Amino acid sequence: MQARENWGSRMGFIMAAAGSAVGLGNIWRFPYMAGENGGSAFILIYLAFVFVIGLSVMTAEFAVGRKTSLAAVGAFKSVNPSWTFAGVLGVVSAFFIMGFYPVVGGWALAYVLKSVTGLLADAGAIGDSFGAFITSPAEPLIWMIIFLLMNIVIVAKGISGGIEKAGKVLMPTLFALLILIAVRSITLPGAGAGLAFLFTPDFSQVTGQTVLAALGQAFFSLSLGMGCMITYGSYLSKDEKLPNNALIVTTLDTGVALLAGIAIFPALFAFGMEPAAGPGLVFVVVPTIFAQMGGFGTILSVLFFVALTVAALTSSVSLMEVVVSYLIDQRQMERKKAVYTTGAIMTVTGILSSLSLGIMSGVTFLGVGVFDFFDILTDKIFLAIGGMLIAIFVGWVMNKEDLQDELTNGGTIEFGLFNVWYNLVKYVIPVAVAFVAVAGIISIAQTGLMIFGLAVIVLLAVFSKKLG
Ligand code: PHE
C-alpha cells in the first residue's frame, strides 16, 4: 500500500497503529460491553487479557509483519503455505467487521449534525430519538454511505497526510474532551454508584460468556487477531523497538477505553439510566450530559462526535486496507479497482446491517439479524481464534532465533523479557485462549451460528494451500 513509504517516522507509525486501535471499540463498544457484563469484574478480566495476552500478541504481530515485510496473507504464506488460511481468516474478519462498523460510524457522523439541530434541546427525549433514528429506513443509510465514501477516498489514495494530520489534532481533542466529560460526570450528584459499578468487582456474576466477551473485546479494541497489526508492522523501519511500540499502543488504547467508562457510568447512574443499554449507550448518555450545559454543551457535543467519527475512520480505514491489500498482493488487482470493488460490497453489507435494526428486524439468519451476525461471529469466534493461531504460528512454526533477532533488532537492543514473552506466546496464550473460547462458545445461545463460524475456519484450514 502507498502508506509503506510514508511511515518513515516513529510518530507516524504510532499514530497509524494507535489510530487503528483507538476507535468505536473504545468509546462505543467498551462501555456497553462493560455495562452488559456487570461492570468491574468484566473490566478487571479485560485488563488482564489486554496486558498479558493482547500485548504479547501485538508484539508477535509486529514481529511477523516486519520480519516478512508482507501484509497478513503473504506473511503467513511465505513462512508456510499450510498457514495461508490464518491470513485469509483475517481478511474475512476485516470484511465482517466492516459489515457493521460503518453503520455505527455513520451514527457518529449523523450526531455531529444532530448536536446543532435540536438533539440537545430536550434531554429527556435523547434516548427515544436515538431509537427512532437507527431504526428509520433511510436516514442512517445515508450517513453510513457517506462514512464509507470517506473510507473509499482515503484508501484509494493510500493513507494520505490528510487523515494523519486530522488524527494528530482530533485524537488529542478526543482525549481532552473525554477527560472533561469524565470530570463533569464524576462530579454529578449520585455519580458514586457509577464509580462503584466500575471499580468494585463482583465476581459472582462472571460466567464463561463474560470471560469470552472480555477476550473478544480485548482483541477487537487492540485490532488484533486479524492481520491488521501484521500489515502495519510490515511498514515499520528496522530500527524501531517493537516491544516498546506495542506497549505504547496498548496503553493508549486501554487509557481511552477506561476514560470512556469513567466518562459514561457515573453520569449514567446519576441520571438513573440502565447500564445494560446496549449499543445506544454512548449516543444517549454523552448528549444527555451536554444537554445540561447550554450553548457550551452544543459546541462540546459537536467536537465529541467529530472526534468519535475520526477515531472510527482511522480504524475503518485500517480494516478496509486489510481486504484491499489482500486483493492487490494476492489477486493482482489494481488498487483503485480493489478499493471500489471492496467499497461496493461493503455498501451492500452495510445497508443490510443497518436495515436489520429497523424494517428488516424480522429477517434472521441462524437466529440473528445481519448486524448481529457480523458482530457476534467476529467478536466471539474469529478474532479470538485468529489471535490463538498467530500465537501458535509464532511459537511453533517460526524459528525462535529469528524472532529474537527481530525483537532485538539484530541484537542491537535489549528485550529482557524475550523468554517470558516467548513462553507466553508458545504455551500459555494458545491454551488460555482455547480454554476461554471453549467455555464461552459452548454457553452461547445461537448454536447454529457458532457451528457456522467454526465450520468457516475449518474449511479455510482444509483448503489453505489453495487460498491466497
Ligand atoms: N480496534 C478498532 C476499534 O477499537 C477496531 C478494529 C478491529 C480495527 C480490528 C482494526 C482491526 O474500534
CSV table of C-alpha atoms and ligand atoms in Angstrom, one decimal:
chain,number,residue,atom,x,y,z
A,1,MET,CA,0.0,0.0,0.0
A,2,GLN,CA,1.1,3.5,-0.6
A,3,ALA,CA,1.5,4.2,3.1
A,4,ARG,CA,4.5,1.9,3.1
A,5,GLU,CA,6.6,4.9,2.0
A,6,ASN,CA,5.0,7.3,4.4
A,7,TRP,CA,5.8,5.7,7.8
A,8,GLY,CA,9.4,6.7,7.9
A,9,SER,CA,8.9,8.4,11.3
A,10,ARG,CA,8.2,6.8,14.6
A,11,MET,CA,5.4,9.2,15.3
A,12,GLY,CA,3.7,8.3,12.0
A,13,PHE,CA,3.7,4.7,12.8
A,14,ILE,CA,2.4,5.1,16.4
A,15,MET,CA,-0.3,7.4,15.1
A,16,ALA,CA,-1.3,4.9,12.5
A,17,ALA,CA,-1.3,1.9,14.8
A,18,ALA,CA,-3.0,3.8,17.6
A,19,GLY,CA,-5.4,5.2,15.1
A,20,SER,CA,-6.3,1.7,14.1
A,21,ALA,CA,-6.6,0.5,17.7
A,22,VAL,CA,-8.5,3.5,19.2
A,23,GLY,CA,-11.9,3.6,17.6
A,24,LEU,CA,-15.5,2.7,18.2
A,25,GLY,CA,-14.3,-0.3,20.2
A,26,ASN,CA,-13.0,2.0,22.9
A,27,ILE,CA,-15.7,4.6,23.2
A,28,TRP,CA,-18.8,3.0,21.8
A,29,ARG,CA,-18.3,-0.7,22.5
A,30,PHE,CA,-16.2,-1.0,25.6
A,31,PRO,CA,-18.7,0.9,27.8
A,32,TYR,CA,-21.7,-1.0,26.7
A,33,MET,CA,-19.9,-4.4,26.9
A,34,ALA,CA,-18.9,-3.5,30.4
A,35,GLY,CA,-22.5,-2.4,31.2
A,36,GLU,CA,-23.9,-5.6,29.9
A,37,ASN,CA,-21.4,-7.8,31.6
A,38,GLY,CA,-21.7,-6.5,35.1
A,39,GLY,CA,-19.0,-3.7,35.1
A,40,SER,CA,-15.9,-4.0,37.2
A,41,ALA,CA,-15.4,-7.8,37.2
A,42,PHE,CA,-15.5,-7.6,33.4
A,43,ILE,CA,-13.1,-4.7,33.3
A,44,LEU,CA,-10.6,-6.5,35.5
A,45,ILE,CA,-10.6,-9.6,33.4
A,46,TYR,CA,-10.4,-7.3,30.3
A,47,LEU,CA,-7.3,-5.6,31.7
A,48,ALA,CA,-5.6,-8.9,32.4
A,49,PHE,CA,-6.3,-10.1,28.9
A,50,VAL,CA,-5.1,-6.8,27.4
A,51,PHE,CA,-1.8,-6.8,29.2
A,52,VAL,CA,-1.0,-10.5,29.2
A,53,ILE,CA,-2.5,-11.8,26.0
A,54,GLY,CA,-3.1,-8.6,23.9
A,55,LEU,CA,0.3,-7.0,24.4
A,56,SER,CA,2.1,-10.3,23.6
A,57,VAL,CA,0.0,-11.0,20.5
A,58,MET,CA,0.6,-7.4,19.3
A,59,THR,CA,4.3,-7.8,19.7
A,60,ALA,CA,4.1,-11.1,17.8
A,61,GLU,CA,2.1,-9.5,15.0
A,62,PHE,CA,4.6,-6.6,14.7
A,63,ALA,CA,7.4,-9.1,14.6
A,64,VAL,CA,5.8,-11.3,11.9
A,65,GLY,CA,4.9,-8.3,9.8
A,66,ARG,CA,8.3,-6.6,10.0
A,67,LYS,CA,10.2,-9.9,9.6
A,68,THR,CA,8.4,-10.9,6.4
A,69,SER,CA,7.7,-7.3,5.1
A,70,LEU,CA,4.4,-8.6,3.9
A,71,ALA,CA,0.8,-8.0,4.6
A,72,ALA,CA,-1.2,-10.7,6.5
A,73,VAL,CA,-1.9,-13.3,4.0
A,74,GLY,CA,1.5,-13.1,2.3
A,75,ALA,CA,3.3,-13.1,5.7
A,76,PHE,CA,1.7,-16.5,6.7
A,77,LYS,CA,2.1,-17.9,3.2
A,78,SER,CA,5.8,-17.0,2.9
A,79,VAL,CA,6.6,-18.9,6.1
A,80,ASN,CA,4.4,-21.9,5.5
A,81,PRO,CA,1.6,-22.3,2.8
A,82,SER,CA,-0.4,-24.5,5.1
A,83,TRP,CA,-0.9,-21.4,7.2
A,84,THR,CA,-2.2,-19.2,4.5
A,85,PHE,CA,-5.7,-19.7,5.9
A,86,ALA,CA,-4.8,-17.8,9.1
A,87,GLY,CA,-4.2,-14.7,7.0
A,88,VAL,CA,-7.3,-15.3,4.9
A,89,LEU,CA,-9.4,-15.7,8.1
A,90,GLY,CA,-8.1,-12.2,9.0
A,91,VAL,CA,-9.4,-10.9,5.6
A,92,VAL,CA,-12.7,-12.5,6.3
A,93,SER,CA,-12.8,-10.9,9.8
A,94,ALA,CA,-12.0,-7.5,8.4
A,95,PHE,CA,-14.7,-7.8,5.9
A,96,PHE,CA,-17.2,-8.9,8.5
A,97,ILE,CA,-16.3,-6.2,11.0
A,98,MET,CA,-16.8,-3.7,8.1
A,99,GLY,CA,-20.3,-5.2,7.9
A,100,PHE,CA,-21.4,-3.3,11.0
A,101,TYR,CA,-18.6,-0.8,11.7
A,102,PRO,CA,-19.6,1.8,9.1
A,103,VAL,CA,-23.2,1.7,10.4
A,104,VAL,CA,-22.0,2.9,13.8
A,105,GLY,CA,-19.5,5.3,12.1
A,106,GLY,CA,-22.5,6.8,10.3
A,107,TRP,CA,-24.3,7.3,13.5
A,108,ALA,CA,-21.4,9.2,14.9
A,109,LEU,CA,-21.3,11.4,11.8
A,110,ALA,CA,-25.1,12.0,12.0
A,111,TYR,CA,-24.7,13.1,15.6
A,112,VAL,CA,-22.3,15.9,14.6
A,113,LEU,CA,-25.2,17.5,12.8
A,114,LYS,CA,-27.9,16.5,15.2
A,115,SER,CA,-25.9,18.2,18.0
A,116,VAL,CA,-26.7,21.5,16.4
A,117,THR,CA,-30.2,20.8,15.1
A,118,GLY,CA,-32.0,20.3,18.3
A,119,LEU,CA,-30.9,16.9,19.7
A,120,LEU,CA,-29.8,18.6,22.9
A,121,ALA,CA,-32.9,20.7,23.3
A,122,ASP,CA,-34.8,18.1,25.2
A,123,ALA,CA,-32.6,15.9,27.4
A,124,GLY,CA,-35.4,13.6,28.3
A,125,ALA,CA,-36.1,12.7,24.6
A,126,ILE,CA,-32.5,11.8,23.6
A,127,GLY,CA,-33.0,8.1,24.2
A,128,ASP,CA,-36.1,7.9,22.1
A,129,SER,CA,-34.7,9.9,19.3
A,130,PHE,CA,-31.7,7.6,19.1
A,131,GLY,CA,-34.0,4.6,18.8
A,132,ALA,CA,-36.1,6.3,16.2
A,133,PHE,CA,-33.0,7.3,14.2
A,134,ILE,CA,-31.3,3.9,14.0
A,135,THR,CA,-34.5,2.1,13.1
A,136,SER,CA,-35.6,4.5,10.4
A,137,PRO,CA,-35.2,3.1,6.9
A,138,ALA,CA,-33.3,5.9,5.1
A,139,GLU,CA,-31.6,8.4,7.4
A,140,PRO,CA,-28.9,6.0,8.9
A,141,LEU,CA,-28.2,4.6,5.4
A,142,ILE,CA,-27.3,7.9,4.0
A,143,TRP,CA,-24.8,8.6,6.9
A,144,MET,CA,-23.4,5.1,6.6
A,145,ILE,CA,-22.8,5.6,2.9
A,146,ILE,CA,-21.1,9.0,3.5
A,147,PHE,CA,-18.9,7.4,6.1
A,148,LEU,CA,-18.0,4.6,3.7
A,149,LEU,CA,-17.3,7.1,0.9
A,150,MET,CA,-14.8,8.8,3.2
A,151,ASN,CA,-13.1,5.4,3.7
A,152,ILE,CA,-13.1,4.7,-0.1
A,153,VAL,CA,-11.5,8.1,-0.9
A,154,ILE,CA,-8.8,7.7,1.7
A,155,VAL,CA,-7.9,4.1,1.0
A,156,ALA,CA,-8.0,4.7,-2.8
A,157,LYS,CA,-5.3,7.4,-2.4
A,158,GLY,CA,-3.4,5.4,0.1
A,159,ILE,CA,-3.2,6.8,3.6
A,160,SER,CA,-2.7,10.5,2.9
A,161,GLY,CA,-1.2,13.2,5.0
A,162,GLY,CA,-4.8,14.5,5.5
A,163,ILE,CA,-6.0,11.7,7.7
A,164,GLU,CA,-2.8,11.6,9.6
A,165,LYS,CA,-3.0,15.3,10.2
A,166,ALA,CA,-6.6,15.2,11.2
A,167,GLY,CA,-5.8,12.4,13.5
A,168,LYS,CA,-2.9,14.3,15.1
A,169,VAL,CA,-5.3,17.2,16.0
A,170,LEU,CA,-8.5,15.3,16.6
A,171,MET,CA,-7.2,12.4,18.7
A,172,PRO,CA,-5.8,14.7,21.4
A,173,THR,CA,-9.0,16.7,21.2
A,174,LEU,CA,-11.0,13.5,21.8
A,175,PHE,CA,-8.7,12.7,24.7
A,176,ALA,CA,-9.2,16.1,26.2
A,177,LEU,CA,-12.9,16.0,25.8
A,178,LEU,CA,-13.2,12.6,27.4
A,179,ILE,CA,-11.3,14.0,30.4
A,180,LEU,CA,-13.6,16.9,30.6
A,181,ILE,CA,-16.7,14.7,30.3
A,182,ALA,CA,-15.3,12.4,32.9
A,183,VAL,CA,-14.7,15.2,35.3
A,184,ARG,CA,-18.3,16.5,34.8
A,185,SER,CA,-19.6,13.0,35.1
A,186,ILE,CA,-18.0,12.2,38.4
A,187,THR,CA,-19.0,15.5,39.9
A,188,LEU,CA,-22.7,14.9,39.2
A,189,PRO,CA,-24.8,14.2,42.3
A,190,GLY,CA,-25.3,10.4,42.5
A,191,ALA,CA,-22.2,9.7,40.5
A,192,GLY,CA,-20.7,7.4,43.2
A,193,ALA,CA,-22.9,4.5,42.1
A,194,GLY,CA,-21.3,4.6,38.7
A,195,LEU,CA,-17.8,4.6,40.1
A,196,ALA,CA,-18.7,1.6,42.4
A,197,PHE,CA,-20.1,-0.2,39.3
A,198,LEU,CA,-16.8,0.4,37.5
A,199,PHE,CA,-14.4,-0.3,40.4
A,200,THR,CA,-15.9,-2.7,42.9
A,201,PRO,CA,-15.7,-6.2,41.4
A,202,ASP,CA,-18.4,-8.7,41.9
A,203,PHE,CA,-17.1,-12.0,40.6
A,204,SER,CA,-20.3,-13.9,41.4
A,205,GLN,CA,-21.7,-12.7,38.1
A,206,VAL,CA,-18.8,-14.0,36.0
A,207,THR,CA,-19.7,-16.7,33.5
A,208,GLY,CA,-18.0,-18.3,30.5
A,209,GLN,CA,-19.7,-15.7,28.4
A,210,THR,CA,-18.3,-12.8,30.4
A,211,VAL,CA,-14.8,-14.1,30.0
A,212,LEU,CA,-15.2,-14.7,26.3
A,213,ALA,CA,-16.7,-11.2,25.9
A,214,ALA,CA,-13.7,-9.7,27.7
A,215,LEU,CA,-11.3,-11.6,25.4
A,216,GLY,CA,-13.2,-10.7,22.3
A,217,GLN,CA,-13.3,-7.1,23.3
A,218,ALA,CA,-9.5,-7.1,24.1
A,219,PHE,CA,-8.7,-8.4,20.6
A,220,PHE,CA,-11.2,-6.1,18.9
A,221,SER,CA,-10.1,-3.0,20.7
A,222,LEU,CA,-6.4,-3.6,20.0
A,223,SER,CA,-7.1,-4.5,16.3
A,224,LEU,CA,-5.6,-8.0,16.9
A,225,GLY,CA,-6.3,-11.5,15.6
A,226,MET,CA,-6.9,-10.5,12.0
A,227,GLY,CA,-3.6,-9.4,10.5
A,228,CYS,CA,-4.1,-5.7,10.8
A,229,MET,CA,-1.1,-5.2,13.0
A,230,ILE,CA,0.9,-7.7,10.9
A,231,THR,CA,0.2,-5.4,7.9
A,232,TYR,CA,1.1,-2.3,9.8
A,233,GLY,CA,4.3,-3.9,11.2
A,234,SER,CA,5.4,-4.7,7.7
A,235,TYR,CA,5.8,-0.9,7.1
A,236,LEU,CA,8.0,-0.4,10.2
A,237,SER,CA,11.6,0.6,9.9
A,238,LYS,CA,14.2,-1.9,11.1
A,239,ASP,CA,15.4,0.3,13.9
A,240,GLU,CA,12.1,0.7,15.7
A,241,LYS,CA,11.8,-1.1,19.0
A,242,LEU,CA,8.8,-3.5,18.5
A,243,PRO,CA,8.0,-4.3,22.2
A,244,ASN,CA,8.1,-0.6,23.2
A,245,ASN,CA,5.8,0.3,20.3
A,246,ALA,CA,3.4,-2.4,21.3
A,247,LEU,CA,3.4,-1.2,24.9
A,248,ILE,CA,2.7,2.4,23.9
A,249,VAL,CA,-0.2,1.4,21.5
A,250,THR,CA,-1.7,-0.9,24.1
A,251,THR,CA,-1.5,1.6,26.9
A,252,LEU,CA,-3.0,4.4,24.8
A,253,ASP,CA,-5.9,2.2,23.7
A,254,THR,CA,-6.6,1.0,27.2
A,255,GLY,CA,-6.4,4.5,28.6
A,256,VAL,CA,-9.1,5.7,26.1
A,257,ALA,CA,-11.4,2.8,26.9
A,258,LEU,CA,-11.1,3.4,30.7
A,259,LEU,CA,-11.6,7.1,30.3
A,260,ALA,CA,-14.8,6.4,28.2
A,261,GLY,CA,-16.0,4.2,31.0
A,262,ILE,CA,-15.3,6.9,33.6
A,263,ALA,CA,-17.0,9.5,31.4
A,264,ILE,CA,-20.1,7.4,31.0
A,265,PHE,CA,-21.0,5.3,34.0
A,266,PRO,CA,-21.1,8.0,36.8
A,267,ALA,CA,-23.4,10.1,34.6
A,268,LEU,CA,-25.5,7.1,33.7
A,269,PHE,CA,-26.1,6.3,37.3
A,270,ALA,CA,-26.6,9.9,38.2
A,271,PHE,CA,-29.4,10.2,35.5
A,272,GLY,CA,-30.9,6.9,36.6
A,273,MET,CA,-30.3,5.1,33.3
A,274,GLU,CA,-29.7,1.4,32.7
A,275,PRO,CA,-26.1,0.2,32.4
A,276,ALA,CA,-27.1,-2.7,30.1
A,277,ALA,CA,-28.5,-0.2,27.5
A,278,GLY,CA,-26.6,-1.9,24.6
A,279,PRO,CA,-25.2,-0.2,21.5
A,280,GLY,CA,-27.1,3.1,22.2
A,281,LEU,CA,-25.2,3.8,25.4
A,282,VAL,CA,-22.7,6.4,24.3
A,283,PHE,CA,-25.2,8.1,21.9
A,284,VAL,CA,-27.6,8.6,24.7
A,285,VAL,CA,-25.5,9.3,27.8
A,286,VAL,CA,-23.0,11.7,26.4
A,287,PRO,CA,-25.6,14.0,24.7
A,288,THR,CA,-27.6,13.9,27.9
A,289,ILE,CA,-24.6,15.3,29.8
A,290,PHE,CA,-24.1,18.0,27.2
A,291,ALA,CA,-27.7,18.9,27.1
A,292,GLN,CA,-27.4,20.2,30.6
A,293,MET,CA,-24.6,22.7,29.7
A,294,GLY,CA,-26.4,25.1,27.4
A,295,GLY,CA,-24.7,26.6,24.4
A,296,PHE,CA,-21.3,25.4,25.5
A,297,GLY,CA,-22.7,21.9,25.6
A,298,THR,CA,-23.6,22.1,21.9
A,299,ILE,CA,-20.0,23.0,21.0
A,300,LEU,CA,-18.6,20.2,23.1
A,301,SER,CA,-21.1,17.8,21.6
A,302,VAL,CA,-20.1,18.7,18.0
A,303,LEU,CA,-16.5,18.3,18.9
A,304,PHE,CA,-17.1,15.0,20.6
A,305,PHE,CA,-18.9,13.4,17.7
A,306,VAL,CA,-16.4,14.8,15.2
A,307,ALA,CA,-13.6,13.3,17.2
A,308,LEU,CA,-15.5,10.0,17.5
A,309,THR,CA,-16.0,10.0,13.7
A,310,VAL,CA,-12.3,10.5,13.2
A,311,ALA,CA,-11.4,7.8,15.7
A,312,ALA,CA,-13.8,5.4,13.8
A,313,LEU,CA,-12.4,6.5,10.4
A,314,THR,CA,-8.8,5.8,11.3
A,315,SER,CA,-9.9,2.3,12.4
A,316,SER,CA,-12.2,1.5,9.5
A,317,VAL,CA,-9.5,2.6,7.0
A,318,SER,CA,-7.2,0.0,8.5
A,319,LEU,CA,-9.9,-2.6,8.2
A,320,MET,CA,-10.6,-1.8,4.6
A,321,GLU,CA,-6.9,-1.8,3.9
A,322,VAL,CA,-6.6,-5.4,5.1
A,323,VAL,CA,-9.1,-6.5,2.4
A,324,VAL,CA,-7.7,-4.2,-0.2
A,325,SER,CA,-4.1,-5.2,0.3
A,326,TYR,CA,-5.1,-8.9,0.0
A,327,LEU,CA,-6.7,-8.2,-3.4
A,328,ILE,CA,-3.7,-6.2,-4.5
A,329,ASP,CA,-1.0,-8.6,-3.3
A,330,GLN,CA,-2.6,-12.0,-3.8
A,331,ARG,CA,-5.2,-11.3,-6.5
A,332,GLN,CA,-3.1,-8.9,-8.6
A,333,MET,CA,-5.9,-6.3,-8.6
A,334,GLU,CA,-5.1,-2.7,-9.2
A,335,ARG,CA,-5.5,-0.5,-6.0
A,336,LYS,CA,-8.4,1.6,-7.3
A,337,LYS,CA,-10.3,-1.4,-8.6
A,338,ALA,CA,-9.7,-3.3,-5.4
A,339,VAL,CA,-11.0,-0.3,-3.3
A,340,TYR,CA,-14.1,0.2,-5.4
A,341,THR,CA,-15.0,-3.5,-5.5
A,342,THR,CA,-14.5,-3.7,-1.7
A,343,GLY,CA,-16.4,-0.5,-1.2
A,344,ALA,CA,-19.3,-1.6,-3.3
A,345,ILE,CA,-19.7,-4.9,-1.4
A,346,MET,CA,-19.3,-3.2,1.9
A,347,THR,CA,-22.0,-0.7,1.0
A,348,VAL,CA,-24.4,-3.7,0.4
A,349,THR,CA,-23.5,-5.4,3.7
A,350,GLY,CA,-23.7,-2.1,5.5
A,351,ILE,CA,-27.2,-1.4,4.1
A,352,LEU,CA,-28.4,-4.8,5.1
A,353,SER,CA,-26.8,-4.4,8.5
A,354,SER,CA,-28.4,-1.0,9.1
A,355,LEU,CA,-31.8,-2.2,8.0
A,356,SER,CA,-31.6,-5.2,10.2
A,357,LEU,CA,-32.0,-2.8,13.2
A,358,GLY,CA,-35.3,-1.4,11.7
A,359,ILE,CA,-37.5,-2.5,8.9
A,360,MET,CA,-35.6,-5.8,8.4
A,361,SER,CA,-35.5,-6.8,12.0
A,362,GLY,CA,-37.7,-9.8,11.3
A,363,VAL,CA,-35.2,-11.2,8.8
A,364,THR,CA,-32.8,-13.5,10.6
A,365,PHE,CA,-30.1,-16.0,9.5
A,366,LEU,CA,-29.1,-18.7,12.0
A,367,GLY,CA,-31.1,-16.9,14.7
A,368,VAL,CA,-29.7,-13.4,14.3
A,369,GLY,CA,-30.1,-10.3,12.2
A,370,VAL,CA,-27.4,-9.1,9.8
A,371,PHE,CA,-25.8,-6.6,12.2
A,372,ASP,CA,-25.5,-9.2,15.0
A,373,PHE,CA,-24.3,-11.9,12.6
A,374,PHE,CA,-21.2,-9.9,11.7
A,375,ASP,CA,-20.7,-8.6,15.2
A,376,ILE,CA,-21.1,-12.0,17.0
A,377,LEU,CA,-19.0,-14.0,14.6
A,378,THR,CA,-16.0,-11.7,14.7
A,379,ASP,CA,-16.2,-10.8,18.4
A,380,LYS,CA,-16.9,-14.3,19.8
A,381,ILE,CA,-15.1,-16.5,17.4
A,382,PHE,CA,-12.9,-15.2,14.6
A,383,LEU,CA,-10.7,-12.7,16.5
A,384,ALA,CA,-10.0,-15.0,19.4
A,385,ILE,CA,-9.2,-18.0,17.2
A,386,GLY,CA,-7.2,-15.7,14.9
A,387,GLY,CA,-5.2,-14.5,17.9
A,388,MET,CA,-4.7,-18.1,19.0
A,389,LEU,CA,-3.5,-19.0,15.5
A,390,ILE,CA,-0.9,-16.2,15.4
A,391,ALA,CA,0.4,-17.3,18.8
A,392,ILE,CA,0.7,-20.9,17.7
A,393,PHE,CA,2.3,-19.8,14.4
A,394,VAL,CA,4.9,-17.7,16.1
A,395,GLY,CA,5.5,-20.2,18.9
A,396,TRP,CA,5.6,-23.4,16.9
A,397,VAL,CA,6.1,-22.6,13.2
A,398,MET,CA,8.6,-19.7,13.3
A,399,ASN,CA,12.1,-20.0,14.3
A,400,LYS,CA,12.9,-18.8,17.9
A,401,GLU,CA,16.3,-17.3,16.9
A,402,ASP,CA,14.7,-15.3,14.1
A,403,LEU,CA,12.1,-13.9,16.5
A,404,GLN,CA,14.8,-13.0,19.0
A,405,ASP,CA,16.7,-11.3,16.2
A,406,GLU,CA,13.7,-9.4,15.1
A,407,LEU,CA,12.6,-8.2,18.5
A,408,THR,CA,16.2,-7.1,19.5
A,409,ASN,CA,16.8,-5.5,16.1
A,410,GLY,CA,19.6,-8.0,15.3
A,411,GLY,CA,20.9,-8.0,18.9
A,412,THR,CA,21.5,-4.2,19.0
A,413,ILE,CA,18.8,-3.5,21.6
A,414,GLU,CA,17.8,-5.2,24.8
A,415,PHE,CA,14.5,-7.1,25.1
A,416,GLY,CA,15.0,-8.5,28.6
A,417,LEU,CA,11.6,-10.2,28.7
A,418,PHE,CA,12.1,-12.1,25.5
A,419,ASN,CA,11.9,-15.5,27.1
A,420,VAL,CA,8.9,-14.5,29.2
A,421,TRP,CA,7.2,-13.3,26.0
A,422,TYR,CA,8.2,-16.4,24.0
A,423,ASN,CA,6.9,-18.8,26.6
A,424,LEU,CA,3.6,-16.9,26.9
A,425,VAL,CA,3.1,-17.0,23.2
A,426,LYS,CA,4.2,-20.6,22.8
A,427,TYR,CA,2.4,-22.2,25.7
A,428,VAL,CA,0.2,-20.0,27.8
A,429,ILE,CA,-1.7,-18.0,25.2
A,430,PRO,CA,-2.8,-20.9,22.9
A,431,VAL,CA,-4.1,-22.8,26.0
A,432,ALA,CA,-5.7,-19.9,27.7
A,433,VAL,CA,-7.5,-18.7,24.5
A,434,ALA,CA,-8.6,-22.2,23.7
A,435,PHE,CA,-10.0,-22.6,27.2
A,436,VAL,CA,-11.8,-19.3,27.2
A,437,ALA,CA,-13.1,-19.9,23.6
A,438,VAL,CA,-14.5,-23.4,24.5
A,439,ALA,CA,-16.0,-22.2,27.8
A,440,GLY,CA,-17.6,-19.2,26.1
A,441,ILE,CA,-18.7,-20.9,22.8
A,442,ILE,CA,-20.5,-23.8,24.5
A,443,SER,CA,-22.5,-21.4,26.6
A,444,ILE,CA,-23.7,-19.4,23.6
A,445,ALA,CA,-27.3,-19.3,22.7
A,446,GLN,CA,-27.1,-19.2,18.9
A,447,THR,CA,-25.7,-22.8,18.4
A,448,GLY,CA,-26.2,-22.7,14.6
A,449,LEU,CA,-24.2,-19.5,14.3
A,450,MET,CA,-21.4,-20.9,16.3
A,451,ILE,CA,-21.2,-24.1,14.3
A,452,PHE,CA,-21.2,-22.0,11.1
A,453,GLY,CA,-18.3,-19.8,12.4
A,454,LEU,CA,-16.2,-22.8,13.4
A,455,ALA,CA,-17.1,-24.5,10.1
A,456,VAL,CA,-15.7,-21.5,8.1
A,457,ILE,CA,-12.4,-21.7,10.0
A,458,VAL,CA,-12.1,-25.5,9.4
A,459,LEU,CA,-12.9,-25.1,5.7
A,460,LEU,CA,-10.4,-22.4,5.3
A,461,ALA,CA,-7.8,-24.5,7.0
A,462,VAL,CA,-8.5,-27.5,4.9
A,463,PHE,CA,-8.2,-25.6,1.7
A,464,SER,CA,-5.3,-23.4,3.0
A,465,LYS,CA,-2.9,-24.2,0.2
A,466,LYS,CA,-5.4,-23.2,-2.4
A,467,LEU,CA,-6.0,-19.8,-0.9
A,468,GLY,CA,-4.0,-16.7,-1.2
B,1,PHE,N1,-9.6,-1.5,17.1
B,1,PHE,C1,-10.7,-0.9,16.4
B,1,PHE,C2,-11.7,-0.2,17.5
B,1,PHE,O1,-11.4,-0.4,18.6
B,1,PHE,C3,-11.5,-1.8,15.6
B,1,PHE,C4,-10.6,-2.7,14.7
B,1,PHE,C5,-10.6,-4.0,14.9
B,1,PHE,C6,-9.8,-2.1,13.8
B,1,PHE,C7,-9.7,-4.8,14.1
B,1,PHE,C8,-8.9,-2.9,13.0
B,1,PHE,C9,-8.9,-4.2,13.2
B,1,PHE,O2,-12.6,0.4,17.1
